[in-house]
Amino acid sequence: MFQDLWRMGLQWDDPLPYELQNKMSAWANGFSDISKWKVPRCFSVYSWGGCRDMKLLCFSDASERAYGCCIYLEIHEKECKKISLVVSRARVAPLKKITLPRLELLGALLVARLLSFVKNALKLPFDIAYSCFTDSNIVLHWIKADPQRWKQFVRNRVTEIQTLTSPSNWSHISGKKNPADLLTRGVSANELTNSVEWLQGVENLEIMDSNTDNGSNDERISHEEEVHLERVRSCQPALLTLQQQTQEQVIDFEKFSQYPKIIKVMGWVLRFINNLKSSVSSKELNTLPVLKSDELKGTNVHVLKLVQRESYHKEINCLIDGKVIPKKSPLHKLSPILDEDGLLRVSGRLEMSRDYTFDEKTPHCTP
């Protein structure tokens, strides 16, 4: 609701639209139900050493409005099995619209981070068993594959997920059985406080193999298209390897006095590499006499990457690894970030402005 108000550009003293007035009133009235809600905090009457078997069950989900996760602790005591909610996290979707599979991936990343937190906070055994669940086959495909196959956004988050959790511990669950669904679709206070499943978890998990064909033909096509969109294009791996390992440039930029000339020459080189990696069939080869606009745009990104990698490779590696940029770096005070193309950008207070474009608020870092 607060996001909707932000999008409308309302001031603090402006009256709310009628439809939002009703939503706000219903939300505020729910506090009376929440105040009477009693949540059991005792996971076990024994110490961790006295429990025969323990396992953490982690669930993530996302919608166009929010993403979140919840973690349960399953304990076997004598002949009884008990499942209790340990913690949950919910986040509203970013104002900048991103695809639903990417939001599902953010939910999975939230699970991985929260799982590590729970283990440390409860001082659980280091080798405690755990299972992570998502109802997104696309996210499951990303997590179980090599991160280098995907574009920057997916690659960075999959890398962190694989660092914090084992891909083999991720499984698919039916959306109807996913308790994290409550976090993403929004429920009334009365519905939440009366939900037995929310506090006690899922009794019988409907786990499905991600490789099993459980969907319709349209769903499979959508799945394959989404996965394909996140793949690094065929001409990129050679250049990425070149940037990361040798740091050498394919072309000596100092031989050119004009930037547009560099872009054109580099564009033809990239097309040549792409044609080499394509099928032998002449129908798939790009033989146009001029460079297309998307080729020029992609070439510009590659050139900027090469230049940035040559001058700021240490800073880029720090951001990729999730580390803080050293204070000695000339970029330290500029709060640099990596965009979806892997380019360094300057961030700051302008990010909060609604009057500028993304490129104006976060310009590229150039030597």
CSV table of C-alpha atoms in Angstrom, one decimal:
chain,number,residue,atom,x,y,z
A,1,MET,CA,0.0,0.0,0.0
A,2,PHE,CA,2.8,2.4,0.8
A,3,GLN,CA,4.4,1.6,-2.6
A,4,ASP,CA,1.1,2.5,-4.3
A,5,LEU,CA,1.1,5.8,-2.5
A,6,TRP,CA,4.7,6.4,-3.5
A,7,ARG,CA,3.9,5.8,-7.1
A,8,MET,CA,1.0,8.2,-7.0
A,9,GLY,CA,3.3,10.9,-5.8
A,10,LEU,CA,1.0,11.9,-2.9
A,11,GLN,CA,2.2,14.3,-0.2
A,12,TRP,CA,1.8,13.6,3.5
A,13,ASP,CA,-1.2,15.8,3.9
A,14,ASP,CA,-3.0,14.7,0.8
A,15,PRO,CA,-6.2,12.6,1.3
A,16,LEU,CA,-6.0,9.0,0.3
A,17,PRO,CA,-7.9,7.7,-2.8
A,18,TYR,CA,-11.2,6.0,-1.8
A,19,GLU,CA,-10.0,2.4,-2.6
A,20,LEU,CA,-6.9,2.8,-0.6
A,21,GLN,CA,-8.8,4.3,2.4
A,22,ASN,CA,-10.7,1.0,2.6
A,23,LYS,CA,-7.5,-1.1,2.4
A,24,MET,CA,-5.8,1.0,5.1
A,25,SER,CA,-8.8,0.7,7.4
A,26,ALA,CA,-9.0,-3.0,7.0
A,27,TRP,CA,-5.2,-3.3,7.6
A,28,ALA,CA,-5.4,-1.1,10.8
A,29,ASN,CA,-8.4,-3.0,12.2
A,30,GLY,CA,-6.3,-6.2,12.0
A,31,PHE,CA,-4.1,-5.1,14.8
A,32,SER,CA,-6.7,-6.2,17.3
A,33,ASP,CA,-6.5,-9.8,16.0
A,34,ILE,CA,-2.7,-9.6,16.0
A,35,SER,CA,-2.5,-8.4,19.7
A,36,LYS,CA,-4.4,-11.6,20.8
A,37,TRP,CA,-2.2,-14.0,18.8
A,38,LYS,CA,-0.2,-16.4,20.8
A,39,VAL,CA,2.9,-17.9,19.0
A,40,PRO,CA,4.6,-20.8,20.8
A,41,ARG,CA,8.3,-20.1,21.1
A,42,CYS,CA,9.5,-23.5,22.5
A,43,PHE,CA,10.9,-25.7,19.8
A,44,SER,CA,11.8,-28.7,22.1
A,45,VAL,CA,11.6,-29.7,25.7
A,46,TYR,CA,15.1,-31.2,25.3
A,47,SER,CA,18.5,-29.8,24.5
A,48,TRP,CA,19.7,-30.1,21.0
A,49,GLY,CA,21.7,-33.1,22.1
A,50,GLY,CA,18.6,-34.9,23.4
A,51,CYS,CA,16.8,-34.7,20.1
A,52,ARG,CA,16.9,-37.8,18.0
A,53,ASP,CA,16.6,-36.2,14.6
A,54,MET,CA,16.4,-32.6,13.5
A,55,LYS,CA,15.9,-30.9,10.1
A,56,LEU,CA,15.4,-27.4,8.8
A,57,LEU,CA,12.7,-26.9,6.1
A,58,CYS,CA,13.1,-23.7,4.1
A,59,PHE,CA,10.5,-22.3,1.7
A,60,SER,CA,10.6,-19.4,-0.7
A,61,ASP,CA,8.0,-17.8,-3.0
A,62,ALA,CA,7.3,-14.6,-4.9
A,63,SER,CA,4.6,-12.7,-6.6
A,64,GLU,CA,4.6,-9.5,-8.6
A,65,ARG,CA,4.0,-7.5,-5.4
A,66,ALA,CA,6.4,-9.3,-2.9
A,67,TYR,CA,8.8,-12.1,-2.3
A,68,GLY,CA,9.7,-13.9,0.9
A,69,CYS,CA,10.7,-17.0,2.7
A,70,CYS,CA,10.0,-19.0,5.9
A,71,ILE,CA,12.0,-21.6,7.8
A,72,TYR,CA,10.7,-24.4,10.0
A,73,LEU,CA,12.4,-26.8,12.4
A,74,GLU,CA,11.4,-30.4,12.3
A,75,ILE,CA,12.2,-32.4,15.5
A,76,HIS,CA,11.6,-36.0,16.3
A,77,GLU,CA,11.1,-36.6,20.0
A,78,LYS,CA,10.4,-40.2,21.1
A,79,GLU,CA,7.6,-41.3,18.8
A,80,CYS,CA,6.4,-37.7,18.0
A,81,LYS,CA,7.3,-35.4,15.2
A,82,LYS,CA,7.0,-31.6,15.7
A,83,ILE,CA,7.3,-28.9,13.1
A,84,SER,CA,7.6,-25.3,14.3
A,85,LEU,CA,8.0,-21.9,12.5
A,86,VAL,CA,11.4,-20.4,13.4
A,87,VAL,CA,11.5,-17.2,11.4
A,88,SER,CA,10.2,-15.6,8.2
A,89,ARG,CA,11.2,-12.7,6.0
A,90,ALA,CA,9.2,-10.7,3.5
A,91,ARG,CA,10.2,-8.0,1.0
A,92,VAL,CA,8.1,-5.9,-1.3
A,93,ALA,CA,9.0,-6.1,-4.9
A,94,PRO,CA,11.4,-3.4,-6.2
A,95,LEU,CA,9.7,-0.3,-7.8
A,96,LYS,CA,11.8,-1.0,-10.9
A,97,LYS,CA,9.8,-3.8,-12.5
A,98,ILE,CA,11.6,-7.1,-12.9
A,99,THR,CA,10.4,-10.5,-14.2
A,100,LEU,CA,8.6,-12.9,-11.9
A,101,PRO,CA,11.3,-15.6,-12.2
A,102,ARG,CA,13.9,-13.1,-11.0
A,103,LEU,CA,11.7,-12.2,-8.0
A,104,GLU,CA,11.5,-15.9,-7.3
A,105,LEU,CA,15.3,-16.0,-7.4
A,106,LEU,CA,15.4,-13.2,-4.9
A,107,GLY,CA,13.2,-15.2,-2.6
A,108,ALA,CA,15.6,-18.2,-3.0
A,109,LEU,CA,18.5,-16.0,-2.1
A,110,LEU,CA,16.6,-14.8,1.0
A,111,VAL,CA,16.2,-18.4,2.0
A,112,ALA,CA,19.9,-19.1,1.7
A,113,ARG,CA,20.9,-16.1,3.8
A,114,LEU,CA,18.3,-16.7,6.4
A,115,LEU,CA,19.3,-20.4,6.7
A,116,SER,CA,22.8,-19.4,7.6
A,117,PHE,CA,21.5,-16.9,10.2
A,118,VAL,CA,19.2,-19.5,11.8
A,119,LYS,CA,22.0,-22.1,12.2
A,120,ASN,CA,24.2,-19.5,14.0
A,121,ALA,CA,21.4,-17.9,16.1
A,122,LEU,CA,20.1,-21.2,17.4
A,123,LYS,CA,23.6,-22.8,17.7
A,124,LEU,CA,22.4,-25.8,15.8
A,125,PRO,CA,24.8,-28.6,14.8
A,126,PHE,CA,27.0,-27.7,11.9
A,127,ASP,CA,25.9,-30.8,9.9
A,128,ILE,CA,22.2,-30.4,10.6
A,129,ALA,CA,20.1,-31.7,7.7
A,130,TYR,CA,18.1,-29.1,5.7
A,131,SER,CA,16.0,-28.9,2.6
A,132,CYS,CA,15.1,-25.8,0.5
A,133,PHE,CA,11.9,-25.6,-1.6
A,134,THR,CA,10.7,-23.4,-4.3
A,135,ASP,CA,7.6,-23.7,-6.6
A,136,SER,CA,9.6,-22.2,-9.5
A,137,ASN,CA,11.1,-24.7,-11.9
A,138,ILE,CA,13.0,-21.9,-13.6
A,139,VAL,CA,14.8,-20.9,-10.4
A,140,LEU,CA,15.5,-24.5,-9.7
A,141,HIS,CA,17.1,-24.9,-13.1
A,142,TRP,CA,19.3,-21.8,-12.5
A,143,ILE,CA,20.4,-23.0,-9.1
A,144,LYS,CA,21.4,-26.5,-10.3
A,145,ALA,CA,23.5,-25.2,-13.2
A,146,ASP,CA,26.8,-23.5,-13.6
A,147,PRO,CA,26.4,-19.8,-12.7
A,148,GLN,CA,28.7,-18.7,-15.5
A,149,ARG,CA,25.9,-19.7,-18.0
A,150,TRP,CA,23.7,-16.9,-16.9
A,151,LYS,CA,23.6,-13.1,-17.2
A,152,GLN,CA,25.0,-10.9,-14.4
A,153,PHE,CA,21.8,-10.5,-12.3
A,154,VAL,CA,21.1,-14.3,-12.2
A,155,ARG,CA,24.8,-15.3,-12.1
A,156,ASN,CA,25.7,-13.2,-9.0
A,157,ARG,CA,22.7,-14.4,-7.0
A,158,VAL,CA,23.0,-18.1,-8.0
A,159,THR,CA,26.7,-17.9,-7.0
A,160,GLU,CA,25.8,-16.7,-3.5
A,161,ILE,CA,23.0,-19.3,-3.2
A,162,GLN,CA,25.4,-22.1,-4.2
A,163,THR,CA,28.0,-20.7,-1.7
A,164,LEU,CA,25.5,-20.8,1.2
A,165,THR,CA,23.6,-24.0,0.3
A,166,SER,CA,24.1,-27.1,-1.8
A,167,PRO,CA,22.2,-27.3,-5.1
A,168,SER,CA,21.4,-30.9,-4.3
A,169,ASN,CA,19.3,-29.7,-1.3
A,170,TRP,CA,16.9,-27.7,-3.4
A,171,SER,CA,13.7,-29.3,-4.6
A,172,HIS,CA,10.4,-28.3,-6.2
A,173,ILE,CA,7.2,-28.1,-4.2
A,174,SER,CA,3.6,-27.6,-5.3
A,175,GLY,CA,2.5,-24.0,-5.1
A,176,LYS,CA,-0.6,-25.0,-3.2
A,177,LYS,CA,1.5,-26.6,-0.4
A,178,ASN,CA,4.1,-23.8,-0.2
A,179,PRO,CA,3.6,-22.0,3.2
A,180,ALA,CA,5.7,-19.0,1.9
A,181,ASP,CA,2.7,-18.2,-0.4
A,182,LEU,CA,1.1,-16.4,2.5
A,183,LEU,CA,4.0,-13.9,2.5
A,184,THR,CA,3.6,-13.0,-1.1
A,185,ARG,CA,-0.1,-12.8,-1.8
A,186,GLY,CA,-1.1,-10.9,1.4
A,187,VAL,CA,-3.6,-12.1,3.9
A,188,SER,CA,-5.8,-10.5,6.5
A,189,ALA,CA,-4.7,-10.6,10.2
A,190,ASN,CA,-7.7,-12.9,11.0
A,191,GLU,CA,-6.7,-15.3,8.2
A,192,LEU,CA,-3.1,-15.4,9.4
A,193,THR,CA,-3.8,-15.9,13.1
A,194,ASN,CA,-6.2,-18.8,12.3
A,195,SER,CA,-3.8,-20.5,9.9
A,196,VAL,CA,-2.5,-23.8,11.5
A,197,GLU,CA,-0.2,-24.4,8.5
A,198,TRP,CA,1.6,-21.1,9.0
A,199,LEU,CA,2.9,-22.0,12.5
A,200,GLN,CA,3.2,-25.8,12.1
A,201,GLY,CA,4.4,-26.0,8.5
A,202,VAL,CA,3.5,-28.6,5.9
A,203,GLU,CA,2.8,-32.1,7.3
A,204,ASN,CA,3.1,-34.0,4.0
A,205,LEU,CA,5.4,-32.3,1.5
A,206,GLU,CA,4.6,-32.8,-2.2
A,207,ILE,CA,8.1,-32.7,-3.5
A,208,MET,CA,8.6,-33.1,-7.3
A,209,ASP,CA,11.7,-33.6,-9.3
A,210,SER,CA,12.4,-30.5,-11.4
A,211,ASN,CA,13.3,-32.8,-14.4
A,212,THR,CA,9.8,-34.4,-14.3
A,213,ASP,CA,7.4,-33.1,-16.8
A,214,ASN,CA,4.4,-31.9,-14.6
A,215,GLY,CA,3.2,-28.9,-16.6
A,216,SER,CA,1.4,-28.2,-19.8
A,217,ASN,CA,3.0,-27.7,-23.1
A,218,ASP,CA,2.6,-23.9,-22.7
A,219,GLU,CA,4.3,-23.9,-19.3
A,220,ARG,CA,7.2,-25.9,-20.7
A,221,ILE,CA,7.6,-23.4,-23.6
A,222,SER,CA,7.5,-20.5,-21.1
A,223,HIS,CA,10.0,-22.2,-18.9
A,224,GLU,CA,12.5,-22.8,-21.8
A,225,GLU,CA,12.1,-19.2,-23.1
A,226,GLU,CA,12.8,-17.7,-19.7
A,227,VAL,CA,15.9,-19.9,-19.1
A,228,HIS,CA,17.1,-19.0,-22.6
A,229,LEU,CA,16.7,-15.2,-22.0
A,230,GLU,CA,19.1,-15.5,-19.0
A,231,ARG,CA,21.8,-17.4,-20.9
A,232,VAL,CA,25.0,-15.5,-21.8
A,233,ARG,CA,25.0,-15.0,-25.6
A,234,SER,CA,27.3,-17.2,-27.6
A,235,CYS,CA,29.8,-14.5,-28.4
A,236,GLN,CA,30.3,-13.5,-24.7
A,237,PRO,CA,32.2,-16.4,-23.1
A,238,ALA,CA,35.4,-15.9,-25.1
A,239,LEU,CA,35.4,-12.2,-24.2
A,240,LEU,CA,34.5,-12.8,-20.6
A,241,THR,CA,37.3,-15.3,-20.3
A,242,LEU,CA,39.7,-12.9,-22.0
A,243,GLN,CA,38.7,-10.1,-19.5
A,244,GLN,CA,39.0,-12.3,-16.4
A,245,GLN,CA,42.2,-14.2,-17.2
A,246,THR,CA,44.5,-12.2,-19.5
A,247,GLN,CA,43.1,-8.7,-19.1
A,248,GLU,CA,44.2,-8.1,-22.7
A,249,GLN,CA,42.3,-6.2,-25.3
A,250,VAL,CA,41.4,-7.7,-28.7
A,251,ILE,CA,42.0,-4.3,-30.3
A,252,ASP,CA,44.5,-1.6,-29.4
A,253,PHE,CA,42.2,1.3,-28.7
A,254,GLU,CA,45.1,3.8,-28.8
A,255,LYS,CA,45.3,3.4,-32.5
A,256,PHE,CA,41.9,5.0,-33.0
A,257,SER,CA,41.3,8.7,-32.4
A,258,GLN,CA,37.4,8.5,-32.5
A,259,TYR,CA,35.3,6.4,-30.2
A,260,PRO,CA,32.6,5.6,-32.9
A,261,LYS,CA,35.4,4.1,-35.0
A,262,ILE,CA,36.4,1.7,-32.2
A,263,ILE,CA,32.8,0.6,-31.8
A,264,LYS,CA,32.4,-0.2,-35.5
A,265,VAL,CA,35.7,-2.2,-35.7
A,266,MET,CA,34.9,-4.0,-32.5
A,267,GLY,CA,31.4,-4.7,-33.7
A,268,TRP,CA,32.7,-6.5,-36.8
A,269,VAL,CA,35.0,-8.5,-34.6
A,270,LEU,CA,32.1,-9.6,-32.4
A,271,ARG,CA,30.0,-10.5,-35.4
A,272,PHE,CA,32.9,-12.6,-36.8
A,273,ILE,CA,33.2,-14.5,-33.5
A,274,ASN,CA,29.4,-15.0,-33.3
A,275,ASN,CA,29.3,-16.4,-36.9
A,276,LEU,CA,32.2,-18.8,-36.1
A,277,LYS,CA,30.1,-20.2,-33.1
A,278,SER,CA,26.9,-20.4,-35.2
A,279,SER,CA,25.8,-23.4,-37.3
A,280,VAL,CA,27.5,-24.0,-40.6
A,281,SER,CA,24.2,-23.3,-42.3
A,282,SER,CA,24.4,-20.0,-44.2
A,283,LYS,CA,20.8,-19.2,-43.1
A,284,GLU,CA,22.1,-18.7,-39.5
A,285,LEU,CA,25.1,-16.5,-40.4
A,286,ASN,CA,24.8,-12.7,-40.1
A,287,THR,CA,25.9,-11.4,-43.5
A,288,LEU,CA,24.3,-8.0,-43.4
A,289,PRO,CA,26.5,-5.2,-45.0
A,290,VAL,CA,26.0,-3.0,-41.9
A,291,LEU,CA,25.9,-3.4,-38.2
A,292,LYS,CA,22.5,-3.5,-36.6
A,293,SER,CA,21.6,-1.2,-33.7
A,294,ASP,CA,21.5,-4.1,-31.1
A,295,GLU,CA,25.0,-5.1,-32.3
A,296,LEU,CA,26.3,-1.6,-31.8
A,297,LYS,CA,24.7,-1.4,-28.4
A,298,GLY,CA,26.2,-4.7,-27.3
A,299,THR,CA,29.6,-3.7,-28.7
A,300,ASN,CA,29.5,-0.5,-26.6
A,301,VAL,CA,28.9,-2.5,-23.5
A,302,HIS,CA,31.8,-4.8,-24.3
A,303,VAL,CA,34.2,-1.9,-24.9
A,304,LEU,CA,33.2,-0.3,-21.6
A,305,LYS,CA,33.7,-3.6,-19.8
A,306,LEU,CA,37.2,-4.0,-21.3
A,307,VAL,CA,38.2,-0.4,-20.3
A,308,GLN,CA,36.7,-0.8,-16.8
A,309,ARG,CA,38.3,-4.2,-16.3
A,310,GLU,CA,41.7,-2.8,-17.3
A,311,SER,CA,41.6,0.1,-14.8
A,312,TYR,CA,39.3,-1.2,-12.0
A,313,HIS,CA,39.7,-5.0,-12.1
A,314,LYS,CA,40.3,-5.2,-8.3
A,315,GLU,CA,37.2,-3.2,-7.5
A,316,ILE,CA,35.1,-5.3,-9.9
A,317,ASN,CA,36.3,-8.5,-8.3
A,318,CYS,CA,35.5,-7.1,-4.9
A,319,LEU,CA,31.9,-6.4,-5.9
A,320,ILE,CA,31.5,-9.8,-7.6
A,321,ASP,CA,32.7,-11.5,-4.4
A,322,GLY,CA,30.4,-9.3,-2.2
A,323,LYS,CA,33.4,-7.6,-0.5
A,324,VAL,CA,33.9,-3.9,0.4
A,325,ILE,CA,36.0,-1.9,-1.9
A,326,PRO,CA,39.3,-0.9,-0.2
A,327,LYS,CA,39.5,2.7,1.1
A,328,LYS,CA,42.6,3.3,-1.0
A,329,SER,CA,40.6,2.8,-4.2
A,330,PRO,CA,39.7,6.1,-6.1
A,331,LEU,CA,36.2,4.6,-6.4
A,332,HIS,CA,35.6,4.1,-2.6
A,333,LYS,CA,33.7,7.3,-2.0
A,334,LEU,CA,31.6,6.9,-5.2
A,335,SER,CA,29.7,3.8,-3.8
A,336,PRO,CA,30.1,1.9,-7.1
A,337,ILE,CA,27.7,-0.9,-8.1
A,338,LEU,CA,27.5,-3.4,-10.9
A,339,ASP,CA,24.5,-3.2,-13.2
A,340,GLU,CA,22.9,-6.2,-15.0
A,341,ASP,CA,25.5,-5.9,-17.8
A,342,GLY,CA,28.4,-6.1,-15.4
A,343,LEU,CA,29.3,-2.5,-15.8
A,344,LEU,CA,30.6,-0.3,-13.0
A,345,ARG,CA,28.2,2.6,-12.1
A,346,VAL,CA,28.4,5.4,-9.6
A,347,SER,CA,25.6,5.4,-7.0
A,348,GLY,CA,24.5,8.0,-4.6
A,349,ARG,CA,21.7,10.3,-3.5
A,350,LEU,CA,20.5,10.8,-7.0
A,351,GLU,CA,19.1,7.2,-6.9
A,352,MET,CA,16.2,8.5,-4.8
A,353,SER,CA,15.2,11.0,-7.5
A,354,ARG,CA,12.2,10.4,-9.8
A,355,ASP,CA,13.1,13.1,-12.2
A,356,TYR,CA,16.2,11.4,-13.8
A,357,THR,CA,16.7,8.3,-15.8
A,358,PHE,CA,18.7,5.3,-14.5
A,359,ASP,CA,21.7,6.3,-16.7
A,360,GLU,CA,21.5,9.9,-15.3
A,361,LYS,CA,21.3,8.7,-11.7
A,362,THR,CA,24.0,6.0,-12.0
A,363,PRO,CA,26.6,7.0,-14.6
A,364,HIS,CA,29.3,4.6,-15.8
A,365,CYS,CA,32.7,4.7,-14.1
A,366,THR,CA,35.3,5.6,-16.7
A,367,PRO,CA,39.1,6.0,-16.1
